Amino acid sequence: MNAGKLIGLGVGLAVSLGAPAIVKAEPNSLSVVYPPDGHETTAAQIFLIGTAPAAGAVTVNGQPVERSPAGHFAPSLPLQLGQNEFLLRYGDQSLTLRVNRVAVGASAPVGLAFAAGTLTPAVEITRLPNEPICFSAVAPATASVSVRLGDQTVPLSAQASPVDLPPNSAVLTQSNQPLAVTAPTYQGCTTVASPAALGLPEFQLSLNGQTARQAGAAVTILSPAQLQTVAVTAASGTARTGPSTDYSRLTPLPKGTQASVTGREGDWLRLDYGGWIKAAETQTLPNAAPPQTLIRSLKAESIDGWTEIAFPLQVPVPVSVTQGDRSFTLTLYNTTAQTDTILLNDDPMIERLDWQQTAPTQVQYRFNLKSAQQWGYRLRYEGTTLILSLRHPPQIRPDSLQGLRILLDPGHGGPEDLGARGPTGYPEKQVALILAKLLRSRLEARGATVLMTREADIDLYPQDRAAMIEQLAPTLAISLHYNALPDEGDAANTAGIGAFWYNAQSHSLARFLHNDLVQQLDRPSYGLFWNNLALTRPTPAPAVLLELGFMINPNEFEWITDADSQEQLADALAAGIEQWLRQAVDQ
């Protein structure tokens, strides 16, 4: 397993590593927090996070390592494929760590066989007539590979210099270049013109006069005249660009959304507008016609700090949202406009509404906004009527933040979710809660109402924290974390403030707080990231996640855990939040 999934980015990938040590103390012996003995990784290097008394030297395999003034260390060491052994010594103390590096991707098979787990499609699929159906496999070099599908034989050709892409986490270590694939990869595609249950494709491999065969996953061609219709049953259907959680998220589909199913891949359904969704988040509507709707008049009205726009439809259809500078664009799919009249009075948020039929069954509504900063939105179906709610800007008093509600989310918590850990074993969850309480006191002193996702060391899943933002709809939501790196990172030389955002309405807040903290506190910048995180996805308010330093950096760890520095960080954050709020409302 890649160590990035273990020590993680401090936003929720980190888990407990070894026995928890939750009290910061001066070291009195040699210890290593990460990696655990027997750790397995695909990375070409590994860092050792640990500590020993400041006096004296620590060596790894006989070589001294650099340490912080308090004695902490985090050297990065190269890994060979297979077992690697590291002997650490401090005075008469020693410990041995074994790390196993495994190869990335499939290995070339030996003998007359396909590499295990490389036949694709790997799960049952359904497609439309004349849609490409593609197959691939890893097989010995110089083999002849083909697939028998129905009455067709599809040749698979060896790919010249194939590459794979690194995981998304690679950008966190600035190592996101394509990776060469060394195993021989064979690919090929075909189409089928008529609806049919084609059964299991047969992969065939011929080499040196011998032949091996292996069955693949079933393939079915759908009838366009008999497509299944489903309705979204989840409170917010997770739509994606492809059939697994590896694919990017699209605008969530409101409960009740209906769509035709134009393809299937295992447990995932492809809907007629192009998005994929898990079958478990839907239910089949027997004998339902393909969802198509007209739209005529629209109506907007202001209700308790929000503008609600009602889109009366015949069927609840898929939607998508795009936020831009001074614009909010809503697209309705499977929809044809018969619109002549729209009621939109002068509104606190909306300057003007424009619309156009951008495709035969696609209507786009562009709300031109009065301010550059957007403050939140919600989408829901009431029967077949789509309700879009746009949040009005908050009212800020000249001398106080009274009336504003700011949600603080101290990352991690509980006995199982320590978050990232520093060289002494001190956990991220504890310092995040300390900072959140310091920041709360400063925001309350400015008049704000502060909501906390947790005030004690309790378990709280990321989706539970996100649900609190959705339900409470604060003015702002800020998740507080401290950072770590995947194994291939350089722990000793990576430090600084990072900020993460997802919805466009949150970008300005993330950028401002990142830049302000770097400047005011004279801290390094780790960077500003768009990132699909549970705590950045809620839409009712600008929501950002801050990584306020690296727990695994020996020197920055000392700054993170210093009481005076924590007070200064809380002061700077509170001042920055207020300054951003006042600037954003004035835009």
PDB file of C-alpha atoms in Angstrom, residues 25-202:
ATOM      1  CA  ALA A  25       7.180  15.711  25.797  1.00  0.00           C
ATOM      2  CA  GLU A  26      10.910  16.085  25.539  1.00  0.00           C
ATOM      3  CA  PRO A  27      12.361  12.855  24.137  1.00  0.00           C
ATOM      4  CA  ASN A  28      14.288  10.631  26.521  1.00  0.00           C
ATOM      5  CA  SER A  29      15.022   7.805  24.104  1.00  0.00           C
ATOM      6  CA  LEU A  30      15.350   6.994  20.421  1.00  0.00           C
ATOM      7  CA  SER A  31      11.951   6.478  18.799  1.00  0.00           C
ATOM      8  CA  VAL A  32      10.437   6.373  15.302  1.00  0.00           C
ATOM      9  CA  VAL A  33       6.810   7.319  14.705  1.00  0.00           C
ATOM     10  CA  TYR A  34       6.780   6.483  10.988  1.00  0.00           C
ATOM     11  CA  PRO A  35       7.058   4.170   9.131  1.00  0.00           C
ATOM     12  CA  PRO A  36       6.032   1.138  11.166  1.00  0.00           C
ATOM     13  CA  ASP A  37       8.260  -1.910  10.917  1.00  0.00           C
ATOM     14  CA  GLY A  38       7.191  -4.034   7.940  1.00  0.00           C
ATOM     15  CA  HIS A  39       5.725  -1.076   6.040  1.00  0.00           C
ATOM     16  CA  GLU A  40       4.990  -1.642   2.333  1.00  0.00           C
ATOM     17  CA  THR A  41       5.064   1.084  -0.307  1.00  0.00           C
ATOM     18  CA  THR A  42       5.433   1.700  -4.028  1.00  0.00           C
ATOM     19  CA  ALA A  43       7.480   4.873  -3.465  1.00  0.00           C
ATOM     20  CA  ALA A  44      11.120   5.127  -4.509  1.00  0.00           C
ATOM     21  CA  GLN A  45      12.012   6.661  -1.137  1.00  0.00           C
ATOM     22  CA  ILE A  46      10.792   6.769   2.436  1.00  0.00           C
ATOM     23  CA  PHE A  47      11.140   9.287   5.269  1.00  0.00           C
ATOM     24  CA  LEU A  48      11.770   8.243   8.857  1.00  0.00           C
ATOM     25  CA  ILE A  49       9.929  10.461  11.353  1.00  0.00           C
ATOM     26  CA  GLY A  50      11.322  10.288  14.880  1.00  0.00           C
ATOM     27  CA  THR A  51      13.224  11.850  17.725  1.00  0.00           C
ATOM     28  CA  ALA A  52      15.963  11.346  20.309  1.00  0.00           C
ATOM     29  CA  PRO A  53      17.548  13.551  23.000  1.00  0.00           C
ATOM     30  CA  ALA A  54      19.105  16.611  21.413  1.00  0.00           C
ATOM     31  CA  ALA A  55      22.609  15.885  22.666  1.00  0.00           C
ATOM     32  CA  GLY A  56      24.529  13.311  20.651  1.00  0.00           C
ATOM     33  CA  ALA A  57      24.034  11.927  17.157  1.00  0.00           C
ATOM     34  CA  VAL A  58      21.483   9.724  15.447  1.00  0.00           C
ATOM     35  CA  THR A  59      22.679   7.526  12.596  1.00  0.00           C
ATOM     36  CA  VAL A  60      20.819   5.519   9.971  1.00  0.00           C
ATOM     37  CA  ASN A  61      22.850   2.635   8.563  1.00  0.00           C
ATOM     38  CA  GLY A  62      25.935   4.349   9.926  1.00  0.00           C
ATOM     39  CA  GLN A  63      25.258   7.801   8.448  1.00  0.00           C
ATOM     40  CA  PRO A  64      24.406  10.737  10.770  1.00  0.00           C
ATOM     41  CA  VAL A  65      21.093  12.462  10.104  1.00  0.00           C
ATOM     42  CA  GLU A  66      20.206  16.134  10.427  1.00  0.00           C
ATOM     43  CA  ARG A  67      18.071  17.039  13.441  1.00  0.00           C
ATOM     44  CA  SER A  68      16.102  20.015  14.762  1.00  0.00           C
ATOM     45  CA  PRO A  69      17.247  21.870  17.903  1.00  0.00           C
ATOM     46  CA  ALA A  70      14.906  19.649  19.956  1.00  0.00           C
ATOM     47  CA  GLY A  71      16.366  16.482  18.442  1.00  0.00           C
ATOM     48  CA  HIS A  72      13.692  15.583  15.904  1.00  0.00           C
ATOM     49  CA  PHE A  73      14.572  14.066  12.517  1.00  0.00           C
ATOM     50  CA  ALA A  74      12.933  13.209   9.180  1.00  0.00           C
ATOM     51  CA  PRO A  75      15.521  12.010   6.648  1.00  0.00           C
ATOM     52  CA  SER A  76      14.350  10.723   3.254  1.00  0.00           C
ATOM     53  CA  LEU A  77      16.112   7.538   2.171  1.00  0.00           C
ATOM     54  CA  PRO A  78      16.078   5.712  -1.180  1.00  0.00           C
ATOM     55  CA  LEU A  79      14.342   2.349  -1.506  1.00  0.00           C
ATOM     56  CA  GLN A  80      15.286  -0.602  -3.671  1.00  0.00           C
ATOM     57  CA  LEU A  81      12.602  -2.946  -4.938  1.00  0.00           C
ATOM     58  CA  GLY A  82      11.986  -5.599  -2.329  1.00  0.00           C
ATOM     59  CA  GLN A  83      13.021  -5.566   1.324  1.00  0.00           C
ATOM     60  CA  ASN A  84      14.973  -2.585   2.706  1.00  0.00           C
ATOM     61  CA  GLU A  85      16.465  -2.541   6.203  1.00  0.00           C
ATOM     62  CA  PHE A  86      17.344   0.556   8.233  1.00  0.00           C
ATOM     63  CA  LEU A  87      19.366   0.390  11.449  1.00  0.00           C
ATOM     64  CA  LEU A  88      19.010   3.503  13.623  1.00  0.00           C
ATOM     65  CA  ARG A  89      21.411   4.169  16.499  1.00  0.00           C
ATOM     66  CA  TYR A  90      21.579   6.762  19.267  1.00  0.00           C
ATOM     67  CA  GLY A  91      24.288   6.131  21.840  1.00  0.00           C
ATOM     68  CA  ASP A  92      23.779   2.553  23.019  1.00  0.00           C
ATOM     69  CA  GLN A  93      20.167   2.504  21.750  1.00  0.00           C
ATOM     70  CA  SER A  94      19.213   0.979  18.400  1.00  0.00           C
ATOM     71  CA  LEU A  95      16.186  -0.102  16.439  1.00  0.00           C
ATOM     72  CA  THR A  96      15.661  -1.759  13.070  1.00  0.00           C
ATOM     73  CA  LEU A  97      12.956  -0.938  10.513  1.00  0.00           C
ATOM     74  CA  ARG A  98      12.108  -3.042   7.482  1.00  0.00           C
ATOM     75  CA  VAL A  99      10.336  -1.441   4.495  1.00  0.00           C
ATOM     76  CA  ASN A 100       9.187  -3.427   1.466  1.00  0.00           C
ATOM     77  CA  ARG A 101       9.023  -1.578  -1.847  1.00  0.00           C
ATOM     78  CA  VAL A 102       6.724  -3.206  -4.405  1.00  0.00           C
ATOM     79  CA  ALA A 103       6.554  -2.463  -8.120  1.00  0.00           C
ATOM     80  CA  VAL A 104       3.930  -0.107  -9.558  1.00  0.00           C
ATOM     81  CA  GLY A 105       1.285  -1.717 -11.770  1.00  0.00           C
ATOM     82  CA  ALA A 106       1.165  -5.169 -13.271  1.00  0.00           C
ATOM     83  CA  SER A 107       4.297  -7.211 -13.873  1.00  0.00           C
ATOM     84  CA  ALA A 108       4.915  -9.048 -17.120  1.00  0.00           C
ATOM     85  CA  PRO A 109       3.501 -12.561 -16.762  1.00  0.00           C
ATOM     86  CA  VAL A 110       5.740 -15.608 -16.912  1.00  0.00           C
ATOM     87  CA  GLY A 111       4.765 -18.360 -19.315  1.00  0.00           C
ATOM     88  CA  LEU A 112       1.552 -18.781 -21.257  1.00  0.00           C
ATOM     89  CA  ALA A 113      -0.813 -16.589 -19.235  1.00  0.00           C
ATOM     90  CA  PHE A 114      -2.347 -13.162 -18.867  1.00  0.00           C
ATOM     91  CA  ALA A 115      -1.154 -11.082 -15.914  1.00  0.00           C
ATOM     92  CA  ALA A 116      -3.553 -11.534 -13.029  1.00  0.00           C
ATOM     93  CA  GLY A 117      -6.262  -8.880 -12.767  1.00  0.00           C
ATOM     94  CA  THR A 118      -5.406  -7.094 -16.027  1.00  0.00           C
ATOM     95  CA  LEU A 119      -8.287  -8.133 -18.290  1.00  0.00           C
ATOM     96  CA  THR A 120     -10.620  -5.200 -18.982  1.00  0.00           C
ATOM     97  CA  PRO A 121     -13.490  -4.685 -18.839  1.00  0.00           C
ATOM     98  CA  ALA A 122     -13.137  -6.276 -15.413  1.00  0.00           C
ATOM     99  CA  VAL A 123     -16.874  -6.103 -14.619  1.00  0.00           C
ATOM    100  CA  GLU A 124     -20.076  -6.625 -16.572  1.00  0.00           C
ATOM    101  CA  ILE A 125     -20.819  -3.755 -18.959  1.00  0.00           C
ATOM    102  CA  THR A 126     -23.742  -2.568 -21.077  1.00  0.00           C
ATOM    103  CA  ARG A 127     -23.397  -0.162 -23.980  1.00  0.00           C
ATOM    104  CA  LEU A 128     -25.482   1.416 -26.757  1.00  0.00           C
ATOM    105  CA  PRO A 129     -25.357   0.137 -30.362  1.00  0.00           C
ATOM    106  CA  ASN A 130     -22.304   1.306 -32.327  1.00  0.00           C
ATOM    107  CA  GLU A 131     -20.585   2.545 -29.184  1.00  0.00           C
ATOM    108  CA  PRO A 132     -16.911   1.518 -28.870  1.00  0.00           C
ATOM    109  CA  ILE A 133     -16.283  -1.523 -26.690  1.00  0.00           C
ATOM    110  CA  CYS A 134     -12.618  -1.651 -25.735  1.00  0.00           C
ATOM    111  CA  PHE A 135     -10.539  -4.483 -24.313  1.00  0.00           C
ATOM    112  CA  SER A 136      -7.064  -4.619 -22.827  1.00  0.00           C
ATOM    113  CA  ALA A 137      -4.753  -7.110 -21.144  1.00  0.00           C
ATOM    114  CA  VAL A 138      -1.174  -7.533 -20.008  1.00  0.00           C
ATOM    115  CA  ALA A 139       0.456 -10.518 -21.716  1.00  0.00           C
ATOM    116  CA  PRO A 140       3.956 -11.752 -22.568  1.00  0.00           C
ATOM    117  CA  ALA A 141       5.903  -9.790 -25.136  1.00  0.00           C
ATOM    118  CA  THR A 142       5.653 -11.093 -28.740  1.00  0.00           C
ATOM    119  CA  ALA A 143       2.366 -12.869 -27.950  1.00  0.00           C
ATOM    120  CA  SER A 144      -0.632 -12.762 -30.287  1.00  0.00           C
ATOM    121  CA  VAL A 145      -3.670 -11.566 -28.341  1.00  0.00           C
ATOM    122  CA  SER A 146      -7.316 -11.319 -29.389  1.00  0.00           C
ATOM    123  CA  VAL A 147     -10.844 -11.349 -27.974  1.00  0.00           C
ATOM    124  CA  ARG A 148     -13.785 -13.365 -29.247  1.00  0.00           C
ATOM    125  CA  LEU A 149     -17.036 -11.404 -28.743  1.00  0.00           C
ATOM    126  CA  GLY A 150     -20.208 -12.862 -30.253  1.00  0.00           C
ATOM    127  CA  ASP A 151     -19.368 -13.548 -33.870  1.00  0.00           C
ATOM    128  CA  GLN A 152     -16.415 -11.115 -33.911  1.00  0.00           C
ATOM    129  CA  THR A 153     -12.733 -11.626 -33.306  1.00  0.00           C
ATOM    130  CA  VAL A 154     -11.119  -8.428 -32.026  1.00  0.00           C
ATOM    131  CA  PRO A 155      -7.310  -8.267 -32.350  1.00  0.00           C
ATOM    132  CA  LEU A 156      -5.475  -6.602 -29.451  1.00  0.00           C
ATOM    133  CA  SER A 157      -2.279  -4.825 -30.448  1.00  0.00           C
ATOM    134  CA  ALA A 158       0.808  -4.286 -28.307  1.00  0.00           C
ATOM    135  CA  GLN A 159       1.024  -0.607 -27.337  1.00  0.00           C
ATOM    136  CA  ALA A 160       4.291   1.211 -28.009  1.00  0.00           C
ATOM    137  CA  SER A 161       5.677   2.992 -24.914  1.00  0.00           C
ATOM    138  CA  PRO A 162       2.450   2.977 -22.869  1.00  0.00           C
ATOM    139  CA  VAL A 163       2.259   5.279 -19.862  1.00  0.00           C
ATOM    140  CA  ASP A 164       0.162   5.438 -16.728  1.00  0.00           C
ATOM    141  CA  LEU A 165      -0.700   8.472 -14.623  1.00  0.00           C
ATOM    142  CA  PRO A 166       0.415   8.868 -11.012  1.00  0.00           C
ATOM    143  CA  PRO A 167      -2.214   9.243  -8.276  1.00  0.00           C
ATOM    144  CA  ASN A 168      -3.689  12.673  -7.553  1.00  0.00           C
ATOM    145  CA  SER A 169      -1.591  12.808  -4.379  1.00  0.00           C
ATOM    146  CA  ALA A 170       1.549  13.058  -6.543  1.00  0.00           C
ATOM    147  CA  VAL A 171       0.919  16.778  -7.056  1.00  0.00           C
ATOM    148  CA  LEU A 172       1.407  17.227  -3.305  1.00  0.00           C
ATOM    149  CA  THR A 173       5.049  16.282  -3.802  1.00  0.00           C
ATOM    150  CA  GLN A 174       5.334  17.920  -7.251  1.00  0.00           C
ATOM    151  CA  SER A 175       5.993  14.514  -8.826  1.00  0.00           C
ATOM    152  CA  ASN A 176       2.945  14.139 -11.064  1.00  0.00           C
ATOM    153  CA  GLN A 177       4.632  13.241 -14.342  1.00  0.00           C
ATOM    154  CA  PRO A 178       3.340  10.267 -16.405  1.00  0.00           C
ATOM    155  CA  LEU A 179       4.887   6.922 -15.509  1.00  0.00           C
ATOM    156  CA  ALA A 180       6.267   4.489 -18.068  1.00  0.00           C
ATOM    157  CA  VAL A 181       4.533   1.108 -18.056  1.00  0.00           C
ATOM    158  CA  THR A 182       7.029  -1.714 -18.446  1.00  0.00           C
ATOM    159  CA  ALA A 183       4.587  -4.631 -18.690  1.00  0.00           C
ATOM    160  CA  PRO A 184       3.523  -5.435 -22.306  1.00  0.00           C
ATOM    161  CA  THR A 185       0.013  -4.008 -22.740  1.00  0.00           C
ATOM    162  CA  TYR A 186      -2.398  -5.069 -25.490  1.00  0.00           C
ATOM    163  CA  GLN A 187      -5.486  -3.053 -26.486  1.00  0.00           C
ATOM    164  CA  GLY A 188      -8.250  -3.083 -29.089  1.00  0.00           C
ATOM    165  CA  CYS A 189     -11.832  -1.920 -29.681  1.00  0.00           C
ATOM    166  CA  THR A 190     -14.912  -2.882 -31.681  1.00  0.00           C
ATOM    167  CA  THR A 191     -18.577  -1.901 -32.091  1.00  0.00           C
ATOM    168  CA  VAL A 192     -21.797  -3.884 -32.284  1.00  0.00           C
ATOM    169  CA  ALA A 193     -24.697  -2.510 -34.337  1.00  0.00           C
ATOM    170  CA  SER A 194     -27.695  -4.344 -32.855  1.00  0.00           C
ATOM    171  CA  PRO A 195     -29.023  -4.936 -29.311  1.00  0.00           C
ATOM    172  CA  ALA A 196     -27.840  -8.292 -27.982  1.00  0.00           C
ATOM    173  CA  ALA A 197     -26.689 -10.173 -24.909  1.00  0.00           C
ATOM    174  CA  LEU A 198     -23.185 -11.060 -26.095  1.00  0.00           C
ATOM    175  CA  GLY A 199     -22.207 -13.071 -23.027  1.00  0.00           C
ATOM    176  CA  LEU A 200     -18.632 -13.483 -21.808  1.00  0.00           C
ATOM    177  CA  PRO A 201     -15.857 -12.360 -24.174  1.00  0.00           C
ATOM    178  CA  GLU A 202     -13.068 -14.902 -24.550  1.00  0.00           C
TER     179      GLU A 202
END
